[in-house]
Coordinates of C-alpha atoms in Angstrom, one line a residue:
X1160 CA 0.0 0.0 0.0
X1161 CA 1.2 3.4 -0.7
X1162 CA 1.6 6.1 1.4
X1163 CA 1.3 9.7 0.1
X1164 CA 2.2 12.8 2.5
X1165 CA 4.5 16.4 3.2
X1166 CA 7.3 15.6 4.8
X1167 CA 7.1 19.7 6.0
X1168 CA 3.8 18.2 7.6
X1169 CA 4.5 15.0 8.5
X1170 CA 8.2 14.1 8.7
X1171 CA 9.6 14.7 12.0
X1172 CA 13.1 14.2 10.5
X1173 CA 12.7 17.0 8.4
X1174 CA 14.4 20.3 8.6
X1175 CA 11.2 22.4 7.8
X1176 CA 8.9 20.4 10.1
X1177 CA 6.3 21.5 11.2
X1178 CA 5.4 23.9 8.6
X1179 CA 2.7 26.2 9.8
X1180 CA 2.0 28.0 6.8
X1181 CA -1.6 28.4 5.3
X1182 CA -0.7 26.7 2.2
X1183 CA 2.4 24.8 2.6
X1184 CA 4.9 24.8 -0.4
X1185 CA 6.8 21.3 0.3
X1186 CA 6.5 18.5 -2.6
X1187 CA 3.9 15.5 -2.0
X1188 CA 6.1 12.0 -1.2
X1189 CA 4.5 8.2 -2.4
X1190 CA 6.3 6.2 -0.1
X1191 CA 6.1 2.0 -1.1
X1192 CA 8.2 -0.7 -1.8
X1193 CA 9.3 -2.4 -4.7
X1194 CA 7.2 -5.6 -5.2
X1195 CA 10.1 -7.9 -6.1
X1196 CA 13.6 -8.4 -5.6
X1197 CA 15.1 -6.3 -3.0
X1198 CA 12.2 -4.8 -1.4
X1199 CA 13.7 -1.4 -1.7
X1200 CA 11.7 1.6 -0.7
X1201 CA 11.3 4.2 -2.7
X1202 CA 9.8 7.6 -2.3
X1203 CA 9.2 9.4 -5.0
X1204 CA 8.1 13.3 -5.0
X1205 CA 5.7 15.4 -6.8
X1206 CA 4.4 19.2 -6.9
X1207 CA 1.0 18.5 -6.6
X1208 CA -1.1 16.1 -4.1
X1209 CA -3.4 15.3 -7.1
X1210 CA 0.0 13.9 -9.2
X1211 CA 1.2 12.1 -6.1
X1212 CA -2.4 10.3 -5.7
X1213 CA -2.7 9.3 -9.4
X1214 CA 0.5 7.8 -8.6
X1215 CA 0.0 6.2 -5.6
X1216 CA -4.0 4.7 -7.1
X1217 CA -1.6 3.7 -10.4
X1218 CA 0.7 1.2 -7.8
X1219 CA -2.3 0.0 -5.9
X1220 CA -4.0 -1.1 -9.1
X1221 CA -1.1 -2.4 -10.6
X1222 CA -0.3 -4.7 -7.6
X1223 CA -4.5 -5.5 -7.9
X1224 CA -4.5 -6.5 -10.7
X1225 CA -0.6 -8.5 -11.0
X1226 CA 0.9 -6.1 -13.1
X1227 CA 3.7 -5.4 -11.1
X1228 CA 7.5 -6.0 -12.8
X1229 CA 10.5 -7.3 -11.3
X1230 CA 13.6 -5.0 -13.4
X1231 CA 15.2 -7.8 -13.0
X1232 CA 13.9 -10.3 -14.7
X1233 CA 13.1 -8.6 -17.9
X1234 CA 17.2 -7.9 -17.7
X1235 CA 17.6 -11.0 -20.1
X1236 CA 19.1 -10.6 -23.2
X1237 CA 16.8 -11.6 -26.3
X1238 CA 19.8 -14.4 -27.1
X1239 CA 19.3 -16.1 -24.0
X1240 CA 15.4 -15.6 -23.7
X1241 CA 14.6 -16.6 -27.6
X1242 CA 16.0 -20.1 -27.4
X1243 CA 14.7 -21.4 -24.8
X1244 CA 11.0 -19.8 -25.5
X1245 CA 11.8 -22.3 -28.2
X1246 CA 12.4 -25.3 -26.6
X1247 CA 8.9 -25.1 -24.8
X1248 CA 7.0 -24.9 -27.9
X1249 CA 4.9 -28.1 -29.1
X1250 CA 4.8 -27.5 -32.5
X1251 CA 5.5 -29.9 -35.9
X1252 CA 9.3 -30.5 -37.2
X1253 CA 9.0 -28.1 -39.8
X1254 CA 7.5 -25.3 -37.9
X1255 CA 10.2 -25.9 -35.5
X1256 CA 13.4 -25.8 -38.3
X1257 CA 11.7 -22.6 -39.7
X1258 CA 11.4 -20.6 -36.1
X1259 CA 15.0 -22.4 -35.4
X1260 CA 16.5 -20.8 -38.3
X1261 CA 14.6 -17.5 -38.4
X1262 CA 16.1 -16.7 -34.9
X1263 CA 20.1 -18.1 -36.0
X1264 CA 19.6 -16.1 -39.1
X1265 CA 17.7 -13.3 -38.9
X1266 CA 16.3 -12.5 -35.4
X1267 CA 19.1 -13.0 -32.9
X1268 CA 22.4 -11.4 -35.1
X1269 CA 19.5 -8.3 -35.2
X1270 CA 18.0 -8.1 -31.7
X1271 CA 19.8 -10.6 -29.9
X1272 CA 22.2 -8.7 -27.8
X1273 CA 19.3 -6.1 -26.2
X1274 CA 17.1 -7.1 -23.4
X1275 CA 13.8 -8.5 -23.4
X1276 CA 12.7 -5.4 -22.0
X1277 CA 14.7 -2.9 -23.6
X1278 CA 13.5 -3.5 -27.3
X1279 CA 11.4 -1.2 -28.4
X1280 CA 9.1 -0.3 -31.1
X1281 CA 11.1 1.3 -33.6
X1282 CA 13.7 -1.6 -32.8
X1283 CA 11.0 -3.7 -34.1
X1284 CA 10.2 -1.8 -37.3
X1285 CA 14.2 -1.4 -38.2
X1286 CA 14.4 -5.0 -37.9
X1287 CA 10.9 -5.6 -40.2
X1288 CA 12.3 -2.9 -43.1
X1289 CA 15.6 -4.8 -43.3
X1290 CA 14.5 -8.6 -43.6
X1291 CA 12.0 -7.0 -45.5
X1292 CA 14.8 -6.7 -48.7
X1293 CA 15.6 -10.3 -48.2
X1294 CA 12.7 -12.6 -47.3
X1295 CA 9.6 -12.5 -49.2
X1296 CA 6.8 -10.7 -47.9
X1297 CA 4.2 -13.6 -46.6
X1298 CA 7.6 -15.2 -44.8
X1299 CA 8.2 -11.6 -43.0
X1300 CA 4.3 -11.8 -42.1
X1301 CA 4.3 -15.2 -40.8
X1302 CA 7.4 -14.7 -39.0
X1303 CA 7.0 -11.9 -37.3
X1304 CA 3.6 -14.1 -35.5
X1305 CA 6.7 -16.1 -34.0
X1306 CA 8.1 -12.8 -32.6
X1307 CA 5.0 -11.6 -31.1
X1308 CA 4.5 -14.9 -29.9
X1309 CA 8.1 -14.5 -28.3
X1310 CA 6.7 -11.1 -26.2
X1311 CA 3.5 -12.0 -25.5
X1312 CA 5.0 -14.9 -23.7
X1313 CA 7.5 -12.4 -21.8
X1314 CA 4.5 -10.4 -20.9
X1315 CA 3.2 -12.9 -19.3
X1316 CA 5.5 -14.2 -17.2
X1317 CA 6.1 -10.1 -16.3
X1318 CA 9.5 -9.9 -17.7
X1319 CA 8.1 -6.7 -19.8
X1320 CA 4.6 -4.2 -19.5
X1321 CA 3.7 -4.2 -23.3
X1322 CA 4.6 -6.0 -26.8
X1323 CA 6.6 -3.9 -28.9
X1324 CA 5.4 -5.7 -32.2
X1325 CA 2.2 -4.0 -31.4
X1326 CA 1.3 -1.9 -34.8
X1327 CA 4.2 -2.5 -36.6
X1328 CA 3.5 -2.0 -40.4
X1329 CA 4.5 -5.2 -42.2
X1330 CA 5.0 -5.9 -45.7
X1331 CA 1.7 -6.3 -48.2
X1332 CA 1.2 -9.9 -49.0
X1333 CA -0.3 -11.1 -51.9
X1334 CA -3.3 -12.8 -52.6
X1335 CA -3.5 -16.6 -51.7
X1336 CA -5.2 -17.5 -54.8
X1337 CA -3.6 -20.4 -56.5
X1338 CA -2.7 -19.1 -60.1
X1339 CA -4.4 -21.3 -62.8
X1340 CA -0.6 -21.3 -64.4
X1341 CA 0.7 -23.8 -61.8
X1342 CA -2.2 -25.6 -62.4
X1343 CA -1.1 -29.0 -64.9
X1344 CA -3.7 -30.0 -67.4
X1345 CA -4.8 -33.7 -67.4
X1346 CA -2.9 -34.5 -70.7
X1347 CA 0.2 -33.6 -68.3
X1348 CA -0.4 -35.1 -65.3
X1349 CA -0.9 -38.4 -67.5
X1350 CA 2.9 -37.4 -69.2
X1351 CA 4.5 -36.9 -65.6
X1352 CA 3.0 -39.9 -64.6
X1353 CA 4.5 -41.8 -67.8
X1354 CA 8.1 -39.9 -67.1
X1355 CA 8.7 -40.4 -63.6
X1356 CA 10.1 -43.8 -62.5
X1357 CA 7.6 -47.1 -62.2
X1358 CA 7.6 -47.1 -58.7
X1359 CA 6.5 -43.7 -58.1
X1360 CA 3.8 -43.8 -60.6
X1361 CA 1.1 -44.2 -58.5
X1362 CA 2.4 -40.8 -56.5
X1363 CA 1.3 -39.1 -59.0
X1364 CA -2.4 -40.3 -59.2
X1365 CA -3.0 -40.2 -55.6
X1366 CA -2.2 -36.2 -55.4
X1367 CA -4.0 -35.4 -58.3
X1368 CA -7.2 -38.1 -57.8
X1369 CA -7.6 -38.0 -54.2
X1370 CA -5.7 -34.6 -53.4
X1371 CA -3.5 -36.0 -51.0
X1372 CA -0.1 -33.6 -50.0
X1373 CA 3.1 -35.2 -50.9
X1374 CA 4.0 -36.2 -47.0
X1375 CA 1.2 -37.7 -46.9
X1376 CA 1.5 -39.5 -50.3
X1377 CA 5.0 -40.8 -49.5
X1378 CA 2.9 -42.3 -46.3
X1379 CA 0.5 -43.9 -48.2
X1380 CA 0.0 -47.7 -46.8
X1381 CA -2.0 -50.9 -47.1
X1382 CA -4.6 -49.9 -44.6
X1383 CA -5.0 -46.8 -46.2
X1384 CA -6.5 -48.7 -49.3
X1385 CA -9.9 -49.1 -48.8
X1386 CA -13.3 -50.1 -50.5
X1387 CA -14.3 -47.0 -52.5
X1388 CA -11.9 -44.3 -50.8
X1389 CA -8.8 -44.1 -48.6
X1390 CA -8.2 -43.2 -45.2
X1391 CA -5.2 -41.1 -44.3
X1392 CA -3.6 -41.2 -40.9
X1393 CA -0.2 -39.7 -41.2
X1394 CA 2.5 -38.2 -43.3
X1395 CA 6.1 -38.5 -43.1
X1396 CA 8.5 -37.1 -41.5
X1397 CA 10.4 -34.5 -42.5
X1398 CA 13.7 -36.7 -41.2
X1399 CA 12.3 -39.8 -42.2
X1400 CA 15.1 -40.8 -45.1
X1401 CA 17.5 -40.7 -42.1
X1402 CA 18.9 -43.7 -40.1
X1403 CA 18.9 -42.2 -37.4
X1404 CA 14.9 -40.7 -37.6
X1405 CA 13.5 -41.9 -34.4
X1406 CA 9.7 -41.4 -35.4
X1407 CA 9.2 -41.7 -39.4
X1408 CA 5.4 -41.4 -39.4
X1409 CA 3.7 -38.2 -37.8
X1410 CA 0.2 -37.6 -37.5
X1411 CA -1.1 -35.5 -41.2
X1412 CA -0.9 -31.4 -41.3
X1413 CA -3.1 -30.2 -38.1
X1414 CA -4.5 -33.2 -36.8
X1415 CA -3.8 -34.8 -33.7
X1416 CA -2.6 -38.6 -33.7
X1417 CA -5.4 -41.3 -34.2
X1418 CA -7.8 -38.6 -36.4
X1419 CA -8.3 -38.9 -39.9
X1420 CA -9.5 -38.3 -43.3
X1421 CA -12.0 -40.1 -46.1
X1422 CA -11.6 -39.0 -49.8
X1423 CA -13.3 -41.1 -52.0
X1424 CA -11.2 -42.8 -55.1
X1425 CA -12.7 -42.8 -58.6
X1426 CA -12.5 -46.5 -60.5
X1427 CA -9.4 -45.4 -62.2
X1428 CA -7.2 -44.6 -59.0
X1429 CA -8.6 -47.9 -57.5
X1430 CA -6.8 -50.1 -60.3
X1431 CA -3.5 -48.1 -60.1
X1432 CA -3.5 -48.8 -56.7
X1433 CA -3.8 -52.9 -57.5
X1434 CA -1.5 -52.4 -60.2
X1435 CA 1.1 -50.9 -57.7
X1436 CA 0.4 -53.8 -55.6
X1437 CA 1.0 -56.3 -57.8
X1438 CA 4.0 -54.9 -59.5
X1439 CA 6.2 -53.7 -56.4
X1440 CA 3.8 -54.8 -53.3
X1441 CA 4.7 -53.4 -49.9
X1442 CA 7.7 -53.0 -47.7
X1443 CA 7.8 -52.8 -43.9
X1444 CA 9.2 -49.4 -42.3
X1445 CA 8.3 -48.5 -38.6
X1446 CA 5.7 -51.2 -38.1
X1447 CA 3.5 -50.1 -41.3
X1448 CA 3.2 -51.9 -44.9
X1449 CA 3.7 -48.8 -47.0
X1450 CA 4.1 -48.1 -50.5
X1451 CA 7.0 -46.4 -51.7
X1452 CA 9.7 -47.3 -49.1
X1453 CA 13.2 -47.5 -51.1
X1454 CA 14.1 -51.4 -52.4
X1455 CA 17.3 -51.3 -53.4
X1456 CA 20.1 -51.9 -50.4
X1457 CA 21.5 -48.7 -49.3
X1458 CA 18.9 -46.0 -50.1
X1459 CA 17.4 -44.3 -46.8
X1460 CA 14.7 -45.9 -45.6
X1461 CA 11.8 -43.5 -46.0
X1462 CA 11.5 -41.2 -49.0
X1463 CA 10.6 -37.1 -47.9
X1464 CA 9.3 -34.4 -50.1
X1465 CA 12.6 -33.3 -50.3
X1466 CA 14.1 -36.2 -51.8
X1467 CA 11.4 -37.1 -53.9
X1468 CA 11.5 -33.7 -55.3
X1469 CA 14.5 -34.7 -57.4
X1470 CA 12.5 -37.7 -58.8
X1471 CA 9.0 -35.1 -59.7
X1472 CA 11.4 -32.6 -61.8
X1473 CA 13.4 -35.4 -64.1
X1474 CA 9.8 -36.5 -65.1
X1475 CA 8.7 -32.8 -65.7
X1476 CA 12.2 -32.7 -68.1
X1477 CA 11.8 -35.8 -69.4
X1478 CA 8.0 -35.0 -70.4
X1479 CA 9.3 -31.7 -71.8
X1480 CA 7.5 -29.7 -69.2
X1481 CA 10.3 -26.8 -68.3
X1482 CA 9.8 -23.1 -68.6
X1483 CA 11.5 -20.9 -71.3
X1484 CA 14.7 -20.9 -68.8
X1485 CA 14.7 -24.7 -68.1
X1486 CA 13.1 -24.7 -65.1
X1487 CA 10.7 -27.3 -63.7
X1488 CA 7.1 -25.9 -65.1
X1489 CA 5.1 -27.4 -62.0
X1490 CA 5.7 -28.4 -58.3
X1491 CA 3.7 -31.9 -56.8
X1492 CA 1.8 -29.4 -55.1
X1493 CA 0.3 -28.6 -58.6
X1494 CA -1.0 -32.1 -58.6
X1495 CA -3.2 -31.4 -55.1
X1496 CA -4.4 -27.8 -57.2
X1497 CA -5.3 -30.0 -60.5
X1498 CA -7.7 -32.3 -57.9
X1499 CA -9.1 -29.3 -56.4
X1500 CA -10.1 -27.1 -59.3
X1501 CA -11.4 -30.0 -60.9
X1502 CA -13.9 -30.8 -58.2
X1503 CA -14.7 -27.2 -57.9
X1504 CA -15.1 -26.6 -61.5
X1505 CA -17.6 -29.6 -61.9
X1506 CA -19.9 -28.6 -59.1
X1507 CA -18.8 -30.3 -56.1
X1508 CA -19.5 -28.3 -52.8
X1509 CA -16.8 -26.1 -51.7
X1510 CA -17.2 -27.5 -47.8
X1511 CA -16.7 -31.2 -48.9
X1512 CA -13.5 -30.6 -51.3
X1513 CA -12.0 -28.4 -48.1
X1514 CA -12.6 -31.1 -46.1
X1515 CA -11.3 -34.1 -48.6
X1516 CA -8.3 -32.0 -48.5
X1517 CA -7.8 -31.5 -45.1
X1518 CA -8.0 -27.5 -44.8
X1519 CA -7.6 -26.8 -41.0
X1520 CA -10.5 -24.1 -41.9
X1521 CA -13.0 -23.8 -44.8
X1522 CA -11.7 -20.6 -45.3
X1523 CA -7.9 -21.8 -46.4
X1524 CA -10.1 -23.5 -49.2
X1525 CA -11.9 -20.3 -50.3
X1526 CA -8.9 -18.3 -50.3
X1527 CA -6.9 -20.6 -52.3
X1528 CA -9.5 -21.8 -55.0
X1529 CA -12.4 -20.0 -54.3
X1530 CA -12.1 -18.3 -57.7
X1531 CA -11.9 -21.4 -59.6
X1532 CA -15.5 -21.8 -59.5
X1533 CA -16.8 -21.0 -62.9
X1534 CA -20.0 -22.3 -62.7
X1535 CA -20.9 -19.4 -59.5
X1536 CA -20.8 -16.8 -62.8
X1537 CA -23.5 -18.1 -64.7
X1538 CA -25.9 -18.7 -62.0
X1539 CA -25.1 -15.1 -60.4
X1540 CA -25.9 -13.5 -64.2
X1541 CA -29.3 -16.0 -64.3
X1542 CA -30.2 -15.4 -61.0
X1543 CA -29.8 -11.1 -61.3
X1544 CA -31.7 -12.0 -64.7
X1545 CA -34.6 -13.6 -63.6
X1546 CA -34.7 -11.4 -60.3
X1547 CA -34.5 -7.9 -61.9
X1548 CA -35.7 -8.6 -65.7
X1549 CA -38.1 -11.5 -65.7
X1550 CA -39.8 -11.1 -68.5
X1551 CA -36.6 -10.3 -70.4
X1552 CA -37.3 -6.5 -71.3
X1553 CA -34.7 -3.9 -70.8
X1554 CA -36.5 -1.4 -69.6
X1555 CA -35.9 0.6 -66.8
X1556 CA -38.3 1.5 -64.2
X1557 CA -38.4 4.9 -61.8
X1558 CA -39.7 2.9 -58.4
X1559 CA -36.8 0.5 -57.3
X1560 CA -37.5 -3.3 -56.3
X1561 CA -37.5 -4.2 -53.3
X1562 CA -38.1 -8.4 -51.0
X1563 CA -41.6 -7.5 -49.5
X1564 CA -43.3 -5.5 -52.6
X1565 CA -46.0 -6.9 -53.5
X1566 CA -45.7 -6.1 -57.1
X1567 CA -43.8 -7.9 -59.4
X1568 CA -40.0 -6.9 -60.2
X1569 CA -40.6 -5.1 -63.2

């Protein structure tokens, strides 16, 4: 509790006490101690009683209501603090490598040497402008979560009052809408499929038939196979070609271990899946019959996106699908975008193709493809029709249309 008086009034100690004049002239004092630490007291002074009570009301509600900071422990330097902030974060393998390598490359060389509590805002928006000229500008924005993240957490355990990311400007993303460019037409998907080696055949026609993400591909086992659709349970690991990989399976892009996901197969997809089967059958990794684990002695025992990457663009070389400059014309996430589109574009519900492909939130799906719904055109321009020109006239009327008139639309 804080104590607020004249020391010329109160302070026996005091040179000038007792002052007996009308209106005495001596500074107001807000004796208290300090919450944490050392206990110190401290008594600060102020020319007006109404200053030293705002004060004094500003301690008791901060002490209320826990707001109260120890100095001391916000007087960590961001170097020490950041990693281990890390280290208590459940997150996937990925999602841990990218926050790992934001802070060793970008975050720490920048901040790391200033205190959790002594970075301030314009520290924050130097540090924004200059990774700004090197990362692109949806990396900056989903970085800089991880950073706020970072403060928020410091705030609280009280190591610091506010979050200095607070209203930083960040970079302009672009839209999330997949460009119809990256999107292969089924006359290539059948080519890469034809290019890329036997094995991996069947990779290509369960991304661009069932929509599945390459991890989760690569994953793809016998009691995944089912009468009419498959059920995926996990994806691989990001380590998973390595010996020493401890868990090679994970559970599949925001799901939880033991949930799972339905997409129905088309006739076609069923027989390339019994044509795998009886061509190359299954091999044994971690407990689970799976599909596409290497053969051949000395090859890592799990493929990853990563290394199967280097199989995708030989077939898209081989099939003669490169850009002006050589370059690979399509990624196997193009495959997932030729399932989705196709759905769309021939009237399948927008809810049930987000779900098939496993969209933590509808709206990922609408963001993404949302535009690739051609048939939403004509029925706007037949509904507008029918609504506002039913008869087919082009007249134009003075009296506006309105639900609830009891005349027709006119």
């Amino acid at each position: 509790m804080a104590t607020v008086y004249q020391r010329g009034t109160s302070d026996k100690c005091n040179s000038n006490y007792p002052c007996r004049q009308c209106r005495c002239w001596h500074p107001w004092t807000v004796r208290y101690r300090e919450p944490f630490g050392s206990r110190a007291e401290r008594q600060p002074s102020f020319d007006k009683k109404t200053q030293a009570d705002a004060f004094a009301a500003r301690l008791d509600r901060d002490k209320y209501e826990g707001f109260c900071l120890d100095p001391k422990r916000g007087d960590i330097r961001l170097c020490e603090y950041a990693p281990d902030w890390l280290a208590c974060q459940v997150v996937a393998d990925g999602t841990w490598r990218n926050y790992d390598s934001f802070l060793r490359i970008h975050l720490l060389p920048a901040l790391g040497d200033k205190t959790v509590i002594g970075i301030q805002t314009q520290d924050i928006e130097t540090f924004v402008a200059a990774i700004s000229k090197k990362l692109a500008a949806s990396t900056v924005c989903d970085r800089m979560k991880m950073v706020t993240s970072i403060f928020k957490t410091a705030i609280k355990e009280k190591r610091r009052p506010d979050d200095p990311t607070g209203g930083t400007k960040l970079p302009r993303t672009g839209s999330h809408a997949v460009d119809e460019d990256e999107i292969p037409t089924l006359n290539e998907v059948d080519l890469i499929a034809k290019q890329i080696s036997p094995q991996c055949r069947l990779t290509i026609y369960l991304q661009a038939g069932a929509g599945l993400r390459i991890s989760e591909t690569l994953a793809f086992s016998a009691d995944c196979h089912r009468d009419g659709f498959v059920r995926i349970r996990r994806q691989v690991s990001a380590k998973a070609h390595r010996q020493d990989c401890a868990t090679r399976f994970v559970p599949f892009k925001h799901r939880a271990e033991g949930e799972y996901r339905d997409v129905p197969t088309p006739a076609f997809l069923a027989d390339e899946i019994d044509t795998h089967l009886r061509g190359w059958g299954t091999r044994t990794a971690a407990g689970i019959e799976t599909f596409f684990a290497p053969r051949e002695r000395g090859k890592s025992t799990m493929p990853t996106a990563n290394t199967y990457a280097c199989h995708f663009r030989k077939a898209l070389t081989g099939a003669g699908l490169v850009t002006p400059d050589g370059k690979p014309k399509y990624t196997p996430h193009g495959l997932r975008h030729f399932f989705a589109s196709t759905a769309l574009a021939h009237g399948i519900p927008i809810h049930e193709v987000s779900r098939w492909l496993g969209h933590k939130s509808i709206k990922t799906t609408v963001d993404v493809y949302g535009h690739l719904v051609p048939a939403s055109w004509d029925r706007c321009r037949t509904i507008m029709d029918n609504v506002l020109r039913p008869d087919g006239s082009a007249a134009i009327t003075d009296a506006p249309w309105r639900p609830g008139n009891s005349s027709d639309p006119v």
